[in-house]
Short mmCIF file of C-alpha atoms in Angstrom, two decimals:
data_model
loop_
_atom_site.label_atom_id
_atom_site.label_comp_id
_atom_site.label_asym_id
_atom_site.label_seq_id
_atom_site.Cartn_x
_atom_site.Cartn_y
_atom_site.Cartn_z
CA UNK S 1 0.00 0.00 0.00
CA UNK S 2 1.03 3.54 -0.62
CA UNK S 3 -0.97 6.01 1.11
CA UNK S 4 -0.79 9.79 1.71
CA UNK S 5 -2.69 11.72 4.06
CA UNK S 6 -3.76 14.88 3.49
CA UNK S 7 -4.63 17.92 5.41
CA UNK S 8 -4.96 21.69 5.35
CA UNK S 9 -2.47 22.77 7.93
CA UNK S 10 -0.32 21.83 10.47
CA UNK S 11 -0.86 23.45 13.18
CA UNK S 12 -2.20 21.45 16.61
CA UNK S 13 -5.25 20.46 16.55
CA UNK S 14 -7.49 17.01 16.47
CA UNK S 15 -7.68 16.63 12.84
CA UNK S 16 -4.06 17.84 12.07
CA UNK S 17 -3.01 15.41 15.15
CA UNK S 18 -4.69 12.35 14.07
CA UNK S 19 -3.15 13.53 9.73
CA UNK S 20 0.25 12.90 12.07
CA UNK S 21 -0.69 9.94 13.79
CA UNK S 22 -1.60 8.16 11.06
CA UNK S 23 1.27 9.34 8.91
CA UNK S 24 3.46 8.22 11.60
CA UNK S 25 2.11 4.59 12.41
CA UNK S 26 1.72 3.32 8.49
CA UNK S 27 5.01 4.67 8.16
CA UNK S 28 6.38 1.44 10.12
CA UNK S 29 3.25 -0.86 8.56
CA UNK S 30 3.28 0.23 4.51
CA UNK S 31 5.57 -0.11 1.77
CA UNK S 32 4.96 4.07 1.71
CA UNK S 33 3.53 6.32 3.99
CA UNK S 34 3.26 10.48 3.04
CA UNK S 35 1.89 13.82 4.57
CA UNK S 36 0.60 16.94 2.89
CA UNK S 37 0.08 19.85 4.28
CA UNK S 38 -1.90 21.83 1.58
CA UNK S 39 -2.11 25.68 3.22
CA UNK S 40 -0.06 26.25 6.66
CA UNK S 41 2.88 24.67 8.17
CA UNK S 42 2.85 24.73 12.10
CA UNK S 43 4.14 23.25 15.00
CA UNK S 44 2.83 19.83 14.42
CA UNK S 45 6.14 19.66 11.69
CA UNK S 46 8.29 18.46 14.23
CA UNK S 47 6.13 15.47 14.98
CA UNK S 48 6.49 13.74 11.82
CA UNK S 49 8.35 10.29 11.49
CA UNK S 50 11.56 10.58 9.61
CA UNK S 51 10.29 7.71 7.53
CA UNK S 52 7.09 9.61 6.03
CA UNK S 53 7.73 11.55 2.89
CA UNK S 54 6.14 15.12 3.81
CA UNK S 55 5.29 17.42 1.09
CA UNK S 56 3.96 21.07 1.88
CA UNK S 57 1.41 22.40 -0.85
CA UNK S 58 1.94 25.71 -0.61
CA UNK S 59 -2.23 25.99 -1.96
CA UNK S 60 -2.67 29.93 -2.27
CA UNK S 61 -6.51 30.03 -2.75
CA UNK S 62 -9.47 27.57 -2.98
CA UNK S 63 -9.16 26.71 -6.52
CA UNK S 64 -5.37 26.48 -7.13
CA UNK S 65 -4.47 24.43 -10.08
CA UNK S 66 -0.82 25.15 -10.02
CA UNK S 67 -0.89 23.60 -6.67
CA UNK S 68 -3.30 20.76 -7.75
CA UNK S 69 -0.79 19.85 -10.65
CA UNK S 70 1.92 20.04 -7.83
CA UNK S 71 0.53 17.56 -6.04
CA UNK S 72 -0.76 15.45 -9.09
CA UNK S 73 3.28 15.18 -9.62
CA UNK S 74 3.65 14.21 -6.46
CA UNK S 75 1.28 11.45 -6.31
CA UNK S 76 3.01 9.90 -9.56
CA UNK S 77 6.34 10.12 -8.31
CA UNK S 78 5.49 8.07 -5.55
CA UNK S 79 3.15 5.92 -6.89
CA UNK S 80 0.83 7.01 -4.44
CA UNK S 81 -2.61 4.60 -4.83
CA UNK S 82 -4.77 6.38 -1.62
CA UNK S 83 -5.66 9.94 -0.86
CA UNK S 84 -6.89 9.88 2.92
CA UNK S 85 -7.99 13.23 3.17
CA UNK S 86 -8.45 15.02 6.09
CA UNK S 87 -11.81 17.40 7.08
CA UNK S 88 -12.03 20.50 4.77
CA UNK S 89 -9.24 18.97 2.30
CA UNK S 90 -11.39 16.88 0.55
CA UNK S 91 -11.65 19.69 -2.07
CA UNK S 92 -8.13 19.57 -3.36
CA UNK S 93 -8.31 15.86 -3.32
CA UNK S 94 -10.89 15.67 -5.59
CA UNK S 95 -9.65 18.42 -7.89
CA UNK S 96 -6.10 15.95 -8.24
CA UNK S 97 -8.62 13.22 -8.76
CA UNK S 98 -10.10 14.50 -11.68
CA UNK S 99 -6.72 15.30 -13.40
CA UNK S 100 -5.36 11.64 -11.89
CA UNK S 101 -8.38 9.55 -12.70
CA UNK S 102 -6.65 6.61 -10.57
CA UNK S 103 -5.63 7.86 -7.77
CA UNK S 104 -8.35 6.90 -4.69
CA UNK S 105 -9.87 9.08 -1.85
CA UNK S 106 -10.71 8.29 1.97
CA UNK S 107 -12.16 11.22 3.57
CA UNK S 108 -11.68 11.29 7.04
CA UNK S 109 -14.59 13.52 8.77
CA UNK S 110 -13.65 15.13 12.12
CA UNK S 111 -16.42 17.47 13.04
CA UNK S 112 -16.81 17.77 16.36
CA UNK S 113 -19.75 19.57 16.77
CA UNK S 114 -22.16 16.10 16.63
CA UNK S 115 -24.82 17.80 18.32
CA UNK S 116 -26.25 19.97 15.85
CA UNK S 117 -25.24 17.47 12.88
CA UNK S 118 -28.71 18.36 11.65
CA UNK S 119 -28.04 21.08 10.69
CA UNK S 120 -25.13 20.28 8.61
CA UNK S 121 -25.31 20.81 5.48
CA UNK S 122 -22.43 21.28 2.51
CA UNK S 123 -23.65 20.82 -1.10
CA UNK S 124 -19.46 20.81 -2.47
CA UNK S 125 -19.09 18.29 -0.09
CA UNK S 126 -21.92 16.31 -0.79
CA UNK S 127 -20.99 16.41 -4.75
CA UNK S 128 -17.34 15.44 -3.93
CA UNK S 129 -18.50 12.16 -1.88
CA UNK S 130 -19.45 11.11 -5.66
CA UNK S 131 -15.72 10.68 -6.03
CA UNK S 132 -14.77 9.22 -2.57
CA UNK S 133 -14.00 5.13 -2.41
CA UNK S 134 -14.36 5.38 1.43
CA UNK S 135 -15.31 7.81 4.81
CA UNK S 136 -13.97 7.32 7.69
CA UNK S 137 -16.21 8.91 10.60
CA UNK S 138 -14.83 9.78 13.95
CA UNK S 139 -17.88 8.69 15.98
CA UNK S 140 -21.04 6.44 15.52
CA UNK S 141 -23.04 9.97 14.76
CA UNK S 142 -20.98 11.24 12.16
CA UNK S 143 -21.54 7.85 10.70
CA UNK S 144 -24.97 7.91 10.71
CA UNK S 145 -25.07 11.50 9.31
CA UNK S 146 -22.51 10.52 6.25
CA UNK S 147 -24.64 7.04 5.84
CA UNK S 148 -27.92 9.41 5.16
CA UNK S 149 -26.43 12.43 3.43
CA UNK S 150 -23.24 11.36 1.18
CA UNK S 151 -23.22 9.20 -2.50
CA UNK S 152 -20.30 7.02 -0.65
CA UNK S 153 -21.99 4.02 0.81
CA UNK S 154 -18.64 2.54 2.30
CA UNK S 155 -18.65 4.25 5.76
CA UNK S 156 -16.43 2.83 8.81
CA UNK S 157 -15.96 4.35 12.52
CA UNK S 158 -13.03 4.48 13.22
CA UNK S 159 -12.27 6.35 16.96
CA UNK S 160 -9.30 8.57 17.27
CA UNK S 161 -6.05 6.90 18.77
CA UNK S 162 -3.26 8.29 20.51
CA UNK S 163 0.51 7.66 19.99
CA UNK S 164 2.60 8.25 22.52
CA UNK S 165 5.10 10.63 20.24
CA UNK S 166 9.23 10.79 21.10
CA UNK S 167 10.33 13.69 23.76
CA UNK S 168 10.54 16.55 22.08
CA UNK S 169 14.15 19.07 23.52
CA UNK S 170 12.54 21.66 24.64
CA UNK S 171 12.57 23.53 28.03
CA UNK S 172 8.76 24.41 29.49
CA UNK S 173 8.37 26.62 32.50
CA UNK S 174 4.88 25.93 34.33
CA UNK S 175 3.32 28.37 36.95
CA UNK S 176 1.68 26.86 40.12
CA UNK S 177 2.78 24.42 42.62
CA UNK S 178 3.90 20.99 41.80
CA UNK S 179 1.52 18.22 42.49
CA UNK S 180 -1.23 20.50 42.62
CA UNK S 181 -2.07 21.56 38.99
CA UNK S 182 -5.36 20.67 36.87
CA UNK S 183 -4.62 20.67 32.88
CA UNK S 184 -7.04 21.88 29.90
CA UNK S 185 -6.24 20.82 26.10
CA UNK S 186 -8.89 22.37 23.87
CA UNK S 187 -7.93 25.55 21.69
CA UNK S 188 -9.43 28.36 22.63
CA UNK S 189 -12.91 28.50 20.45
CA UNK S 190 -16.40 28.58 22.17
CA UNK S 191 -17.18 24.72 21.85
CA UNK S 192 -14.91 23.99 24.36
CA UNK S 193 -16.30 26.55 26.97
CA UNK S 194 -13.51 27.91 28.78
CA UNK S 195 -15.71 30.28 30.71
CA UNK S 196 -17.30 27.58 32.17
CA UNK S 197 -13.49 26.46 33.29
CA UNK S 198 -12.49 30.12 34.94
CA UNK S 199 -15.59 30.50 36.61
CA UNK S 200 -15.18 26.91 38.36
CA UNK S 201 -11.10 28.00 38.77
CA UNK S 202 -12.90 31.10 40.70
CA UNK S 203 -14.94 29.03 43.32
CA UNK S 204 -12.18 26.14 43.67
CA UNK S 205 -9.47 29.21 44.45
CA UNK S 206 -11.52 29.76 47.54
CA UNK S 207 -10.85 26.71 49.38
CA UNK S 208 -8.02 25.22 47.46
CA UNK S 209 -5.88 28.73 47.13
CA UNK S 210 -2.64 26.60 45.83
CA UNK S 211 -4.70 24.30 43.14
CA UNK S 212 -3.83 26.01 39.72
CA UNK S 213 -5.66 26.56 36.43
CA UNK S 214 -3.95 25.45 33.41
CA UNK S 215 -5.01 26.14 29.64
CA UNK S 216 -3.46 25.14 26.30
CA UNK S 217 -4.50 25.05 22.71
CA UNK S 218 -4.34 27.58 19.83
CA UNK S 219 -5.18 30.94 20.97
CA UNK S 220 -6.30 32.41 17.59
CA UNK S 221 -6.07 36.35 19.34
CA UNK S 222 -10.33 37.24 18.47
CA UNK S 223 -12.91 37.89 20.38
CA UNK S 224 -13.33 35.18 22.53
CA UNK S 225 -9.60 34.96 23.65
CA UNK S 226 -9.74 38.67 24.45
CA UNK S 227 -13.02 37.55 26.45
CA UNK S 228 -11.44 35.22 28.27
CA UNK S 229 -8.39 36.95 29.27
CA UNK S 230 -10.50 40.01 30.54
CA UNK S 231 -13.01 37.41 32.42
CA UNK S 232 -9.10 35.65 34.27
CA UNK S 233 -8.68 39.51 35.20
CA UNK S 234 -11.99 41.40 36.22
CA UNK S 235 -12.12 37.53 38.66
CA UNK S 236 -8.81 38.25 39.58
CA UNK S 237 -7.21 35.20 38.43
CA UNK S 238 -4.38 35.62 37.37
CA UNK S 239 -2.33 33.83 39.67
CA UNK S 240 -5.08 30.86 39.59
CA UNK S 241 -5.33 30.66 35.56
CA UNK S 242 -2.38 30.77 33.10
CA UNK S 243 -2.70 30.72 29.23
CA UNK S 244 0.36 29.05 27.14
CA UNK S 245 -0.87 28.58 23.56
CA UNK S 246 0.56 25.74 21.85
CA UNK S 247 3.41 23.53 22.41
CA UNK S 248 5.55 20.93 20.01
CA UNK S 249 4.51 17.71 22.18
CA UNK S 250 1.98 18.38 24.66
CA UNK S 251 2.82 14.67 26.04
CA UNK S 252 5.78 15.93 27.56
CA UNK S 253 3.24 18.67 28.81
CA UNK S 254 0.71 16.29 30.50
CA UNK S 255 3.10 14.39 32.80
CA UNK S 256 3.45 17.38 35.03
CA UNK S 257 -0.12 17.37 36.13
CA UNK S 258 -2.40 16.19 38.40
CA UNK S 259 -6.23 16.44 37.01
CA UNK S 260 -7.05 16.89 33.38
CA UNK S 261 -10.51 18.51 32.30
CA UNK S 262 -12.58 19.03 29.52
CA UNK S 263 -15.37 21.31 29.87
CA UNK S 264 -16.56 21.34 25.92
CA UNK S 265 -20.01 22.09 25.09
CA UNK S 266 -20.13 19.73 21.65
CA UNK S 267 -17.41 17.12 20.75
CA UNK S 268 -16.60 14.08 18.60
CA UNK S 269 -14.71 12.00 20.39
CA UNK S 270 -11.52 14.05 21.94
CA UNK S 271 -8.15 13.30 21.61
CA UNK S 272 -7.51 15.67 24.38
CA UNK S 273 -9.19 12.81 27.14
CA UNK S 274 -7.37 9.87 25.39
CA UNK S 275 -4.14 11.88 25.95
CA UNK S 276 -5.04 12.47 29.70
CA UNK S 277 -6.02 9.09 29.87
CA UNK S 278 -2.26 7.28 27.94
CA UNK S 279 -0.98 9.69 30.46
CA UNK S 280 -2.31 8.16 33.33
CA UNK S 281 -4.43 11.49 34.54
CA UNK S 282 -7.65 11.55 36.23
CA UNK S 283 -10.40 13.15 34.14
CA UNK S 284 -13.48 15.21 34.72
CA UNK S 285 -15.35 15.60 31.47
CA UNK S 286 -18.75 17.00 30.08
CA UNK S 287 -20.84 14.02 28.64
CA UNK S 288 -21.29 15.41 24.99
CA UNK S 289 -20.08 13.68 21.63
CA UNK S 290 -18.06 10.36 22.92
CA UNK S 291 -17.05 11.28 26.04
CA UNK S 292 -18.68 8.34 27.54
CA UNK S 293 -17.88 5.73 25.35
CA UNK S 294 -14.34 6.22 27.26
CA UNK S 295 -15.42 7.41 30.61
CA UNK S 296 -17.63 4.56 30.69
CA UNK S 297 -18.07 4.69 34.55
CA UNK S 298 -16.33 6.66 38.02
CA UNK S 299 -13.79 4.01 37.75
CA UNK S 300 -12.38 5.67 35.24
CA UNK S 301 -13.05 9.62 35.57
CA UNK S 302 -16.15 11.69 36.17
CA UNK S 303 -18.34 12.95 34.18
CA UNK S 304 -20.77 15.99 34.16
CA UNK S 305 -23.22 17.66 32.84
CA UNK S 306 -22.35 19.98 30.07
CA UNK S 307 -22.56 23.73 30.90
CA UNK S 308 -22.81 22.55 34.66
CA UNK S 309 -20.80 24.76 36.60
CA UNK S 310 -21.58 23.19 40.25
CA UNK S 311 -20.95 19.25 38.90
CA UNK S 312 -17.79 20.45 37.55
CA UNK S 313 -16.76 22.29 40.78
CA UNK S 314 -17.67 19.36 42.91
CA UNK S 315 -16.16 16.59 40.76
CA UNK S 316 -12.97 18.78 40.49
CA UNK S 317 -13.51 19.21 44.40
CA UNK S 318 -13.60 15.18 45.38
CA UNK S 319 -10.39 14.64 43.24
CA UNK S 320 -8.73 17.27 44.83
CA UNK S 321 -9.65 16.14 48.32
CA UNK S 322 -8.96 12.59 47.31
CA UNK S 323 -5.62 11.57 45.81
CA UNK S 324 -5.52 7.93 46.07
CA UNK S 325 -8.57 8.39 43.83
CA UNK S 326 -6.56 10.16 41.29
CA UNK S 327 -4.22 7.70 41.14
CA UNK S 328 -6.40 4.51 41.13
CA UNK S 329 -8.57 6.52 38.36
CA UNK S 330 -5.62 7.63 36.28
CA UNK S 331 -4.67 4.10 36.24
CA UNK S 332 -7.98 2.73 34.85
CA UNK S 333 -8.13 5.26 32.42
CA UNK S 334 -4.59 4.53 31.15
CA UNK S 335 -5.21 0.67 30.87
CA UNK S 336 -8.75 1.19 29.31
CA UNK S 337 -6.81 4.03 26.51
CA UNK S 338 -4.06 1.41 25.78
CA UNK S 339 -6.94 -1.27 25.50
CA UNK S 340 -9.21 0.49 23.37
CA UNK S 341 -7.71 3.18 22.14
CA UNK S 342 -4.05 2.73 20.82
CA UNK S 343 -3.06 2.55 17.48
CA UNK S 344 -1.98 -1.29 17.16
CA UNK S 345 -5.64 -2.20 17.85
CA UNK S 346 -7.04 0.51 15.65
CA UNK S 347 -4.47 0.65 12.71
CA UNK S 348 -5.26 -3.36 12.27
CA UNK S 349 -8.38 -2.97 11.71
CA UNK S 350 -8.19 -0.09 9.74
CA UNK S 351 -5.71 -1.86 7.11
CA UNK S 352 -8.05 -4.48 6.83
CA UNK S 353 -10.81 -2.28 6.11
CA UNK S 354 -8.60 -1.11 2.85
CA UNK S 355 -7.51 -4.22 1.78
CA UNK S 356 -11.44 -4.55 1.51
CA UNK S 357 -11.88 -1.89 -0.48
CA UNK S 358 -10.98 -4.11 -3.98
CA UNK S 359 -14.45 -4.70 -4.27
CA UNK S 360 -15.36 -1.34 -4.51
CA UNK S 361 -12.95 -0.35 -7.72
CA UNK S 362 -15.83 -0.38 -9.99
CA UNK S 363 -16.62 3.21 -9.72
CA UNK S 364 -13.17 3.99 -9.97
CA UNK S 365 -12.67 2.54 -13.15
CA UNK S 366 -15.27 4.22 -14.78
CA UNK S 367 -13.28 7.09 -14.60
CA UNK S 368 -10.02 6.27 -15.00
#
């Protein structure tokens, strides 16, 4: 097999993360594994295998044919049989496609706001599905939803994984005391409901004055951020909450804390709680998208009510109070992750899955 994955940028988050993992992992599996990055580098870069042949785009605007023959070039070089395209960049794949008749496309859909799928609608996308041999969905709802609304009839769940990528050299200064810091890893857009985080930071300050507030993820400097920043301030927070934008591997990151929380108001299934969890960090968690198919009970982390501030505040409370609990729960979590969710069980199943996909050349054909 000799597949490419394809995505729009680089920089961290889920989609971009699981372009990387994937990358990474067939990289050791496939006779060729490659990475695009059509529009934006980022920090992500430094993640990727030596082994995986990584191309960067350099797409200038929606339609860019000059980039499309770039990457049609590309694909012949290497012989390349498999587009897996990642969320939005389903649209250059199927531009190369038309050019490269041949060449095959897996899109891989990541939305993560499963809640209002509904409401989802995208008439390019739709057209482009025409053209797909295979979707991968992130969660049993996006499944459903591309099952009802896309021409592609093969559809497969496949969850997120997590790889456990190598050290990255890099010196990282935290605030707070040691042993007594709780870790967020969402970006900072309203899904993920920060405010809901700095106003439960706020109460927990009172009675646990040394227990520490700490949020990373792209900060993309609008509205919200400002928001939020002026929100840490008019509480007086400063010394309880600390912002730190992105960071190369934020494994390295997670094994300095103590809690890790998720506070999202819609979700897929989050690589942020697998990484708490291959980390071996208790979690308190809303219940939207996923969540519970991994938090499946308090043996393994708590789990609230979304938009909840007093659950939050009280779960966040009990693991504070109780740090055998954290342990025993971190545990769990890490031996359910490694069970369920690492990418030897997941990648198996997935190159099956392809190796399936034979029967469904047909179409392909047609065109080619």
């Amino acid at each position: 097999m000799r597949i490419v994955q394809i995505i729009d940028s680089l920089e961290p988050g889920g989609a971009e993360r699981m372009a990387v993992n994937y990358a990474n992992v067939l990289s050791e599996k496939i006779e060729f594994s490659g990475l695009i990055s059509t529009r934006k580098e980022g920090l992500l870069l430094n993640q990727i295998n030596k082994k995986v042949s990584y191309f960067f785009l350099n797409k200038n605007k929606k339609v860019d044919f000059i980039a499309v023959l770039r990457l049609r070039r590309y694909l012949k070089k290497n012989r390349v049989s498999l587009i897996q395209a990642h969320s939005s960049s389903f649209f250059t794949a199927v531009l190369v496609k038309i050019s490269y008749p041949k060449i095959r496309i897996i899109w891989h859909d990541h939305y993560g706001i499963s809640q209002d799928l509904n409401l989802r609608k995208n008439l390019v996308l739709k057209f482009s599905s025409f053209f797909f041999s295979g979707v991968i969905s992130v969660n049993s709802s996006l499944k459903k939803w591309s099952e009802s609304y896309l021409w592609c009839s093969n559809v497969k769940y496949f969850p997120n994984f997590v790889s456990d990528l190598p050290s990255v050299d890099e010196k990282f200064s935290l605030k707070g005391v040691k042993g007594k810091r709780i870790v967020c890893v969402a970006n900072l857009r309203p899904q993920k409901n920060h405010n809901l985080l700095i106003e439960t930071a706020n109460v927990i300050r009172n009675q646990f004055p040394e227990w520490t507030f700490h949020l990373f993820g792209k900060d993309f400097l609008d509205s919200y951020s400002e928001q939020l920043k002026q929100k840490v301030k008019d509480l007086k927070l400063q010394e309880n909450v600390f912002f730190y934008g992105t960071v190369n591997n934020i494994g390295d990151v997670l094994k300095r804390f103590d809690i890790g929380v998720l506070p999202s108001l819609s979700e897929g299934l989050p690589l942020a709680v697998l990484e708490y969890g291959l980390h071996s960090l208790p979690v308190v968690a809303t219940n939207v998208g996923e969540i519970s198919k991994v938090i499946i009970s308090d043996k393994y982390g708590l789990v609230v009510e979304s938009d909840n501030l007093n659950q939050l505040v009280h779960s966040i409370q009990t693991l504070i109070e109780n740090k055998n609990t954290r342990i025993e729960m971190g545990m769990q979590l890490s031996k359910f992750t490694e069970l369920h969710y690492s990418q030897e069980s997941i990648i198996k199943e997935y190159l099956f899955w392809l190796d399936s996909l034979s029967i469904f050349v047909v179409r392909d054909n047609f065109f080619a």
